[in-house]
Coordinates of C-alpha atoms and ligand atoms in Angstrom, one line a residue:
M1 CA 0.0 0.0 0.0
S2 CA 1.4 3.4 -0.9
L3 CA 1.1 6.6 1.1
I4 CA 0.1 9.8 -0.6
V5 CA 0.0 13.3 0.8
Q6 CA -2.5 15.5 -1.0
K7 CA -2.7 19.2 -0.4
F8 CA -5.7 21.3 -1.4
G9 CA -5.4 25.1 -1.6
G10 CA -8.0 27.6 -0.5
S11 CA -9.9 27.9 -3.7
S12 CA -10.4 24.2 -3.8
V13 CA -12.4 24.3 -0.5
A14 CA -14.2 27.6 -1.0
G15 CA -17.9 26.7 -0.4
P16 CA -19.7 23.4 0.3
E17 CA -19.9 22.2 -3.3
R18 CA -16.1 22.4 -3.6
V19 CA -15.5 20.7 -0.3
K20 CA -17.7 17.8 -1.4
H21 CA -15.9 17.6 -4.7
V22 CA -12.5 17.5 -3.0
A23 CA -13.9 14.8 -0.6
G24 CA -14.8 12.8 -3.6
R25 CA -11.3 12.9 -5.1
I26 CA -9.8 12.0 -1.8
V27 CA -12.1 9.0 -1.3
D28 CA -11.3 7.9 -4.9
S29 CA -7.6 7.8 -3.9
R30 CA -8.4 5.8 -0.8
R31 CA -10.6 3.3 -2.8
A32 CA -7.7 2.9 -5.3
G33 CA -5.9 1.4 -2.3
H34 CA -3.7 4.3 -1.1
Q35 CA -3.2 5.5 2.5
V36 CA -4.0 9.2 2.3
V37 CA -2.9 12.2 4.4
V38 CA -4.6 15.4 3.4
V39 CA -3.4 18.9 4.0
V40 CA -5.8 21.7 3.5
S41 CA -5.7 25.6 3.5
A42 CA -8.3 28.0 4.8
P43 CA -11.3 28.4 2.5
G44 CA -11.1 31.1 -0.3
D45 CA -10.0 34.4 1.0
M46 CA -10.5 33.6 4.6
T47 CA -6.9 34.3 5.6
D48 CA -7.0 37.7 4.0
D49 CA -10.4 38.4 5.7
L50 CA -9.0 37.4 9.1
I51 CA -6.0 39.7 8.6
A52 CA -8.3 42.5 7.7
M53 CA -10.4 41.9 10.8
A54 CA -7.3 42.1 13.0
K55 CA -6.3 45.4 11.3
E56 CA -9.7 46.8 12.1
I57 CA -9.0 46.3 15.8
T58 CA -5.4 47.6 15.8
D59 CA -2.6 48.6 13.4
K60 CA -0.1 46.4 15.1
P61 CA -1.8 43.2 16.3
P62 CA 0.5 41.2 18.6
A63 CA 2.0 38.4 16.4
R64 CA 1.0 35.7 18.8
E65 CA -2.6 36.7 18.7
L66 CA -2.5 37.1 15.0
D67 CA -1.4 33.5 14.7
M68 CA -4.2 32.5 17.1
L69 CA -6.6 34.1 14.7
L70 CA -5.2 32.9 11.4
A71 CA -5.0 29.3 12.5
T72 CA -8.8 29.2 12.8
G73 CA -9.1 29.5 9.0
E74 CA -7.5 26.1 8.4
Q75 CA -9.5 24.6 11.2
V76 CA -12.7 25.5 9.4
S77 CA -11.5 23.6 6.3
I78 CA -10.3 20.4 8.1
A79 CA -13.6 20.0 10.0
L80 CA -15.8 20.5 7.0
L81 CA -13.7 18.2 4.8
A82 CA -13.8 15.5 7.5
M83 CA -17.6 15.8 7.6
A84 CA -17.8 15.5 3.8
I85 CA -15.6 12.4 3.8
H86 CA -17.5 10.9 6.7
A87 CA -20.8 11.4 4.8
R88 CA -19.4 9.1 2.2
G89 CA -19.0 6.4 4.7
I90 CA -15.2 6.5 5.0
E91 CA -13.4 6.8 8.3
T92 CA -11.5 10.0 8.7
I93 CA -10.2 12.4 11.4
S94 CA -9.1 16.0 11.3
L95 CA -6.1 17.3 13.2
T96 CA -4.8 20.8 13.9
G97 CA -1.1 21.4 13.3
G98 CA -0.5 20.9 17.0
Q99 CA -2.4 17.7 17.2
A100 CA -0.5 16.4 14.2
Q101 CA 2.7 17.3 16.1
I102 CA 4.1 19.8 13.6
R103 CA 6.8 21.4 15.8
T104 CA 8.0 24.8 14.9
E105 CA 10.4 27.5 16.2
R106 CA 8.8 30.3 18.1
V107 CA 8.7 33.0 15.5
H108 CA 5.1 34.1 15.0
T109 CA 3.6 34.5 11.5
R110 CA 6.6 33.0 9.8
A111 CA 7.7 30.0 11.8
R112 CA 9.9 27.3 10.3
I113 CA 9.1 23.6 10.9
L114 CA 11.7 22.0 13.1
A115 CA 10.3 18.5 13.3
V116 CA 7.3 16.3 12.8
D117 CA 6.5 13.6 15.3
R118 CA 4.7 11.1 13.2
R119 CA 3.3 8.8 15.9
R120 CA -0.2 10.3 16.1
I121 CA -0.6 10.2 12.3
D122 CA 0.7 6.7 12.1
R123 CA -1.8 5.6 14.7
E124 CA -4.7 7.1 12.8
L125 CA -3.5 5.6 9.5
A126 CA -3.1 2.2 11.2
A127 CA -6.8 2.5 12.3
G128 CA -7.7 2.8 8.6
R129 CA -8.5 6.5 8.7
I130 CA -7.9 9.3 6.2
V131 CA -5.9 11.9 8.2
I132 CA -6.7 15.5 7.4
V133 CA -4.2 18.0 8.7
A134 CA -4.6 21.8 9.0
G135 CA -2.0 23.4 6.7
F136 CA 0.0 26.6 7.5
Q137 CA 0.2 26.0 11.3
G138 CA 2.3 24.3 13.9
I139 CA 3.1 24.4 17.6
T140 CA 6.1 25.4 19.6
E141 CA 7.8 23.5 22.5
E142 CA 5.8 25.9 24.8
E143 CA 2.6 24.8 23.0
E144 CA 2.2 28.2 21.3
I145 CA 0.3 28.1 18.0
T146 CA 2.4 29.5 15.1
T147 CA 1.8 30.0 11.4
L148 CA 4.3 29.3 8.6
G149 CA 4.0 32.4 6.4
R150 CA 1.6 33.0 3.5
G151 CA 1.2 29.9 1.3
G152 CA 2.5 27.8 4.2
S153 CA 0.2 24.9 3.6
D154 CA 2.5 23.8 0.8
T155 CA 5.3 23.5 3.3
T156 CA 3.1 21.5 5.7
A157 CA 2.4 19.0 2.9
V158 CA 6.0 18.6 1.9
A159 CA 7.2 18.4 5.6
L160 CA 4.6 15.7 6.2
A161 CA 5.5 13.8 3.0
S162 CA 9.1 13.9 4.1
A163 CA 8.5 12.8 7.7
L164 CA 6.1 10.0 6.6
H165 CA 8.4 8.9 3.8
A166 CA 5.4 9.2 1.5
D167 CA 5.5 7.8 -2.0
L168 CA 4.1 11.0 -3.4
C169 CA 3.2 14.6 -2.5
Q170 CA 0.5 16.1 -4.6
I171 CA -0.2 19.8 -4.6
Y172 CA -3.7 20.4 -5.9
T173 CA -4.4 24.0 -6.9
D174 CA -6.5 26.3 -9.2
V175 CA -4.1 25.9 -12.1
E176 CA -3.1 22.7 -13.9
G177 CA 0.6 22.8 -12.8
V178 CA 3.6 25.0 -12.9
F179 CA 3.4 27.3 -16.0
T180 CA 6.1 29.1 -18.0
A181 CA 4.7 32.3 -16.4
D182 CA 1.7 33.2 -14.2
P183 CA -1.2 32.4 -16.4
R184 CA -3.2 35.3 -14.9
L185 CA -0.6 37.7 -16.4
V186 CA 0.4 35.8 -19.6
P187 CA -2.5 34.1 -21.4
Q188 CA -0.1 32.2 -23.7
A189 CA 1.7 30.6 -20.7
R190 CA 2.0 26.8 -21.0
R191 CA 2.1 24.1 -18.4
L192 CA 5.5 22.5 -17.9
A193 CA 5.3 18.7 -17.9
Q194 CA 8.4 18.6 -15.7
I195 CA 10.5 20.9 -13.7
S196 CA 13.7 20.3 -11.7
Y197 CA 13.9 20.9 -8.0
D198 CA 16.4 23.7 -8.6
E199 CA 14.2 25.5 -11.1
L200 CA 11.1 25.1 -8.9
L201 CA 13.0 26.6 -6.0
E202 CA 14.2 29.5 -8.1
M203 CA 10.8 30.2 -9.5
A204 CA 9.1 30.0 -6.1
S205 CA 11.7 32.3 -4.5
S206 CA 11.3 34.8 -7.3
G207 CA 7.6 35.1 -7.0
A208 CA 5.8 32.2 -8.6
L209 CA 3.1 31.8 -5.9
V210 CA 2.2 28.3 -7.0
V211 CA 4.4 26.6 -4.4
Q212 CA 5.7 28.3 -1.2
T213 CA 9.5 28.8 -1.3
R214 CA 10.1 26.9 1.9
A215 CA 8.1 24.0 0.4
A216 CA 10.3 23.9 -2.7
E217 CA 13.4 24.2 -0.5
L218 CA 12.3 21.3 1.7
A219 CA 11.3 19.2 -1.3
K220 CA 14.7 19.7 -2.9
Q221 CA 16.6 19.0 0.3
D222 CA 14.7 15.8 1.1
R223 CA 14.1 14.8 -2.5
V224 CA 10.3 14.5 -1.9
R225 CA 8.5 13.1 -4.9
M226 CA 6.1 15.8 -5.8
E227 CA 3.6 17.0 -8.5
V228 CA 1.5 20.0 -8.9
R229 CA -1.9 19.6 -10.5
S230 CA -5.5 20.9 -10.8
A231 CA -8.0 20.4 -8.1
L232 CA -10.8 21.0 -10.5
V233 CA -10.0 18.7 -13.5
D234 CA -8.3 15.3 -13.4
R235 CA -5.5 16.0 -15.8
E236 CA -1.7 15.5 -15.8
G237 CA 0.1 18.2 -13.9
T238 CA 3.8 19.1 -13.5
V239 CA 6.2 16.5 -12.1
V240 CA 9.1 17.8 -10.1
T241 CA 12.2 15.7 -11.0
D242 CA 15.8 15.5 -10.2
N243 CA 17.1 16.1 -13.7
A244 CA 15.3 18.2 -16.2
F245 CA 14.8 16.2 -19.4
E246 CA 14.6 17.6 -22.9
R247 CA 16.3 20.9 -22.4
R248 CA 15.3 22.6 -25.6
R249 CA 15.0 26.1 -24.2
V250 CA 17.5 28.1 -22.2
V251 CA 14.8 29.7 -20.1
T252 CA 12.1 27.5 -18.4
G253 CA 10.0 30.2 -16.9
V254 CA 9.5 34.0 -16.3
T255 CA 8.4 35.1 -12.9
H256 CA 7.4 38.3 -11.2
D257 CA 7.2 39.4 -7.7
A258 CA 5.1 42.5 -6.8
D259 CA 5.8 42.0 -3.1
V260 CA 9.1 43.8 -3.1
A261 CA 10.4 47.0 -1.5
K262 CA 13.8 48.5 -2.2
I263 CA 15.9 50.0 0.6
T264 CA 19.1 52.0 0.0
A265 CA 21.7 53.1 2.5
T266 CA 23.6 55.9 0.8
G267 CA 27.2 56.9 1.4
V268 CA 28.2 54.1 3.7
G269 CA 31.8 53.8 4.8
D270 CA 34.0 51.5 2.6
R271 CA 35.5 49.4 5.3
P272 CA 35.3 45.9 6.8
G273 CA 32.2 45.2 8.9
T274 CA 29.8 47.7 7.3
A275 CA 27.7 45.1 5.5
H276 CA 27.8 42.9 8.6
T277 CA 26.5 45.6 10.9
L278 CA 23.7 46.5 8.6
F279 CA 22.5 43.0 7.7
R280 CA 23.0 41.7 11.3
A281 CA 20.5 44.4 12.5
I282 CA 18.0 43.4 9.8
A283 CA 18.4 39.6 10.5
D284 CA 17.8 40.3 14.2
R285 CA 14.3 41.3 13.2
H286 CA 13.8 38.1 11.3
V287 CA 13.5 40.0 8.0
N288 CA 14.5 38.1 4.9
V289 CA 16.6 40.0 2.5
N290 CA 16.5 39.0 -1.2
M291 CA 18.8 41.0 -3.5
I292 CA 21.8 42.9 -2.2
I293 CA 23.8 45.2 -4.3
Q294 CA 26.7 47.4 -3.3
S295 CA 28.0 50.1 -5.7
V296 CA 31.6 50.5 -6.5
P297 CA 33.0 52.8 -3.8
R298 CA 34.0 56.4 -4.7
R299 CA 35.9 58.5 -2.2
E300 CA 35.6 55.6 0.3
R301 CA 31.8 55.7 0.3
A302 CA 29.4 53.3 -1.3
D303 CA 25.6 52.8 -1.6
I304 CA 24.1 49.5 -0.5
S305 CA 20.7 48.6 -1.9
F306 CA 18.6 45.5 -1.0
T307 CA 15.1 44.2 -1.3
V308 CA 12.7 42.8 1.2
A309 CA 9.0 41.9 1.2
K310 CA 6.7 45.0 1.4
N311 CA 5.5 43.9 4.8
D312 CA 9.0 44.0 6.1
M313 CA 9.9 47.4 4.8
A314 CA 9.1 49.3 7.9
A315 CA 11.1 46.9 10.1
A316 CA 14.0 46.9 7.7
V317 CA 14.1 50.7 7.5
E318 CA 13.9 51.0 11.3
A319 CA 16.8 48.4 11.7
A320 CA 18.9 50.3 9.1
R321 CA 18.3 53.7 10.7
G322 CA 19.3 52.2 14.0
V323 CA 22.8 51.4 12.7
A324 CA 23.0 54.3 10.1
G325 CA 25.3 56.2 12.5
S326 CA 27.8 53.4 13.0
I327 CA 28.0 52.5 9.3
G328 CA 28.3 56.2 8.3
A329 CA 25.2 56.2 6.1
D330 CA 23.9 59.6 4.9
E331 CA 20.4 58.4 4.3
I332 CA 18.2 55.4 4.4
L333 CA 15.8 55.5 1.4
A334 CA 12.8 53.2 0.9
D335 CA 10.7 52.6 -2.2
D336 CA 7.8 50.2 -2.4
R337 CA 6.6 51.0 -5.9
V338 CA 9.0 48.5 -7.4
A339 CA 8.7 44.9 -8.5
M340 CA 11.0 42.1 -9.6
V341 CA 11.0 40.2 -12.8
S342 CA 13.1 37.1 -13.3
I343 CA 14.0 34.5 -15.9
V344 CA 14.8 31.0 -14.6
G345 CA 16.2 28.0 -16.4
A346 CA 18.7 25.2 -15.9
G347 CA 19.7 25.7 -19.6
M348 CA 21.3 29.1 -18.8
I349 CA 24.4 27.5 -17.3
S350 CA 25.9 26.6 -20.7
N351 CA 24.4 29.4 -22.7
P352 CA 26.2 32.8 -22.6
G353 CA 24.3 35.9 -23.5
V354 CA 21.0 35.1 -21.8
A355 CA 21.2 38.1 -19.5
A356 CA 22.0 40.4 -22.4
R357 CA 18.9 39.1 -24.2
M358 CA 16.8 39.8 -21.1
F359 CA 18.1 43.4 -20.8
G360 CA 17.6 43.9 -24.6
A361 CA 13.9 42.8 -24.4
L362 CA 13.3 45.2 -21.4
A363 CA 15.1 48.0 -23.2
A364 CA 12.9 47.5 -26.3
Q365 CA 9.9 48.2 -24.1
R366 CA 11.7 51.2 -22.6
I367 CA 11.8 49.7 -19.2
N368 CA 14.5 50.9 -16.9
I369 CA 16.3 48.4 -14.7
E370 CA 17.1 49.6 -11.2
L371 CA 18.8 46.5 -9.7
I372 CA 20.1 43.3 -11.1
A373 CA 21.0 40.0 -9.5
T374 CA 22.0 36.7 -10.9
S375 CA 22.5 33.1 -9.9
E376 CA 23.6 30.1 -12.0
I377 CA 20.1 29.6 -13.3
K378 CA 18.3 32.9 -12.7
V379 CA 18.6 36.6 -13.7
S380 CA 16.4 39.0 -11.7
C381 CA 15.8 42.7 -12.4
V382 CA 14.0 45.2 -10.2
I383 CA 11.9 47.6 -12.2
R384 CA 9.0 50.0 -11.7
A385 CA 5.9 48.2 -10.4
D386 CA 3.8 49.7 -13.3
D387 CA 6.0 48.0 -15.9
V388 CA 5.5 44.4 -14.6
T389 CA 2.9 43.1 -17.0
T390 CA 4.7 44.5 -20.1
A391 CA 8.0 43.1 -18.9
V392 CA 6.8 39.6 -18.2
R393 CA 5.0 39.3 -21.5
A394 CA 8.0 40.7 -23.4
L395 CA 10.3 38.2 -21.7
H396 CA 7.9 35.3 -22.3
T397 CA 8.0 36.1 -26.0
E398 CA 11.7 36.8 -26.2
F399 CA 12.6 33.4 -24.8
E400 CA 10.1 31.7 -27.1
L401 CA 8.0 30.3 -24.3
D402 CA 4.8 31.2 -26.2
R403 CA 5.5 28.4 -28.7
P404 CA 4.8 24.8 -27.8
Ligands
LIG1 P1 -3.5 27.7 -3.5 O1 -4.6 28.4 -2.9 O2 -4.0 26.4 -4.2 O3 -2.3 27.5 -2.7 P2 -2.2 29.9 -4.8 O4 -3.1 31.1 -5.2 O5 -1.3 30.0 -3.6 O6 -3.1 28.6 -4.8 O7 -1.2 29.5 -6.1 C1 -1.8 29.3 -7.3 C2 -1.7 30.6 -8.2 O8 -0.3 30.8 -8.5 C3 -2.3 30.5 -9.6 O9 -3.6 30.8 -9.6 C4 -1.4 31.4 -10.4 O10 -2.1 32.6 -10.7 C5 -0.2 31.7 -9.5 N1 1.0 31.5 -10.3 C6 2.1 32.4 -10.3 N2 3.1 32.0 -11.1 C7 2.7 30.7 -11.5 C8 3.3 29.8 -12.4 N3 4.5 30.0 -12.9 N4 2.6 28.7 -12.7 C9 1.4 28.4 -12.2 N5 0.8 29.3 -11.4 C10 1.4 30.5 -11.0
LIG2 N1 -4.2 30.1 4.3 C1 -2.9 30.4 4.2 C2 -2.7 31.6 3.3 O1 -3.6 32.1 2.7 C3 -2.0 29.3 3.9 C4 -2.1 28.7 2.5 O2 -3.0 29.0 1.8 O3 -1.2 28.0 2.1 O4 -1.6 32.1 3.1
LIG3 MG1 -0.7 28.7 -2.1

C-alpha cells in the first residue's frame, strides 16, 4: 500500500460544493488502495479576511494573537472536509497542526518547521482513517500556535511527506501545474510537464506563488517526490524531477514578484564590517533579504541597496536607521513602488548571452532596470511596479515560451 500526501489550496475548498468535490477525489484515492494524508488551506480568501479583521482592531496586532486568529481558517476547512468524507462512509479524522505534532520554532507569523513527530498520524492511519491536517500552522515547544507564512500549507504538505516517507506529495491547486509564467498575467503561458527541484525553488523564490519557497526548498533537500496539478479537473500536472529532461530552451519560466520593496543606504563607509553591521541588524528582526547590491565605492563611500518583502519594509528601515550612524550612512531610502521580474532556467548555465537578451527585451519596451541579481540559473531585475505586465509578457515572447 502506498502513502500519498494530498494538499488542497484555499480555492479548492471555497464553499460546500467544492468541499464535497474534494472529498470525492480523496475518497477515490483511498478506494484505489492508497493511504491518504490530506493537508488543506483555509477556504477562499478567509486568511485575507482574518488579517483585515485584525487590522480593524489595531494597526499592530500582537503576532502571537494574529497566529491564534489565522490558525482558525484552516480549522474550518479540516472540520468541513472531514464531515464531507465521513458522509461518504469513510473513516477519517481532522487534526490541527498541534495535534499532528508539527513542531516549529517560536517565530510568529513565519515559523519554520523543526520536526514532525509522526506517531499520532501513524496511529490514525493504522486504524484505517484518512488523516486531514490543517496546513500553515504548527506548535512550539511551549505549545504556542504558530503559522508558517503566506502559502505555508504547501510546506506543511512537503514536511509531512518527508516525515512520513510518503511515496508522493500532490499539490492540488487552481491551475493545472507550474506554468512558463503566471497564467493570470500571460494568457499564452504553458504548463510545464516537468521541472527540476532547482528550477522550482528559483521560480518560487522569485515570486511564482504556485508553491511556497520553503516547500520547494524542503522538497529539494529531502528529495520529496512531488507533483502540482489541478483540483478541478483530473489532468496530468507538473512533475518535479531530479534532472530536467529535454532541455530545448535556455529559459524555463518567467516570474514576477510585486511584493518587493527596495531600501538603499547611501554613502556608507567602505571598510570591513559595514555590511555585517547592517544586515545583522536586519536579520535580528527576522527580516528576509532578497537581493543585495553594493555600488563601487567612490571616495571611500558606497551605496548599499537591497530588497525585502513589502510587509518587512518598515522593520528593515527601522533596523537600518538604527545602525546608520555606526556605518556612516547619509540616508536610508525606501521605495515600495517596485517589482522584480526574473527568468529561470537550468539551460542558462551553458548558454552565454542570456542576461543580455533579457536586458535587450526590457530596453525594447523602454523599461528601466534599477537592480540586477544573478544566480547560476536565474537573472532578476528590479523595475517600476507599473511595468511588470509588459516586462513579463515581453520576456515570455523573447525566450520563445509562447511556442509549444
Ligand atoms: P492555492 O490556494 O492552491 O495554494 P495559490 O493562489 O497560492 O493557490 O497559487 C496558485 C496561483 O499561483 C495560480 O492561480 C497562479 O495565478 C499563480 N502563479 C504564479 N506563477 C505561476 C506559475 N509559474 N505557474 C502556475 N501558477 C502560477
Ligand atoms: N491560508 C494560508 C494563506 O492564505 C496558507 C495557504 O493558503 O497555504 O496564506
Ligand atoms: Mg498557495
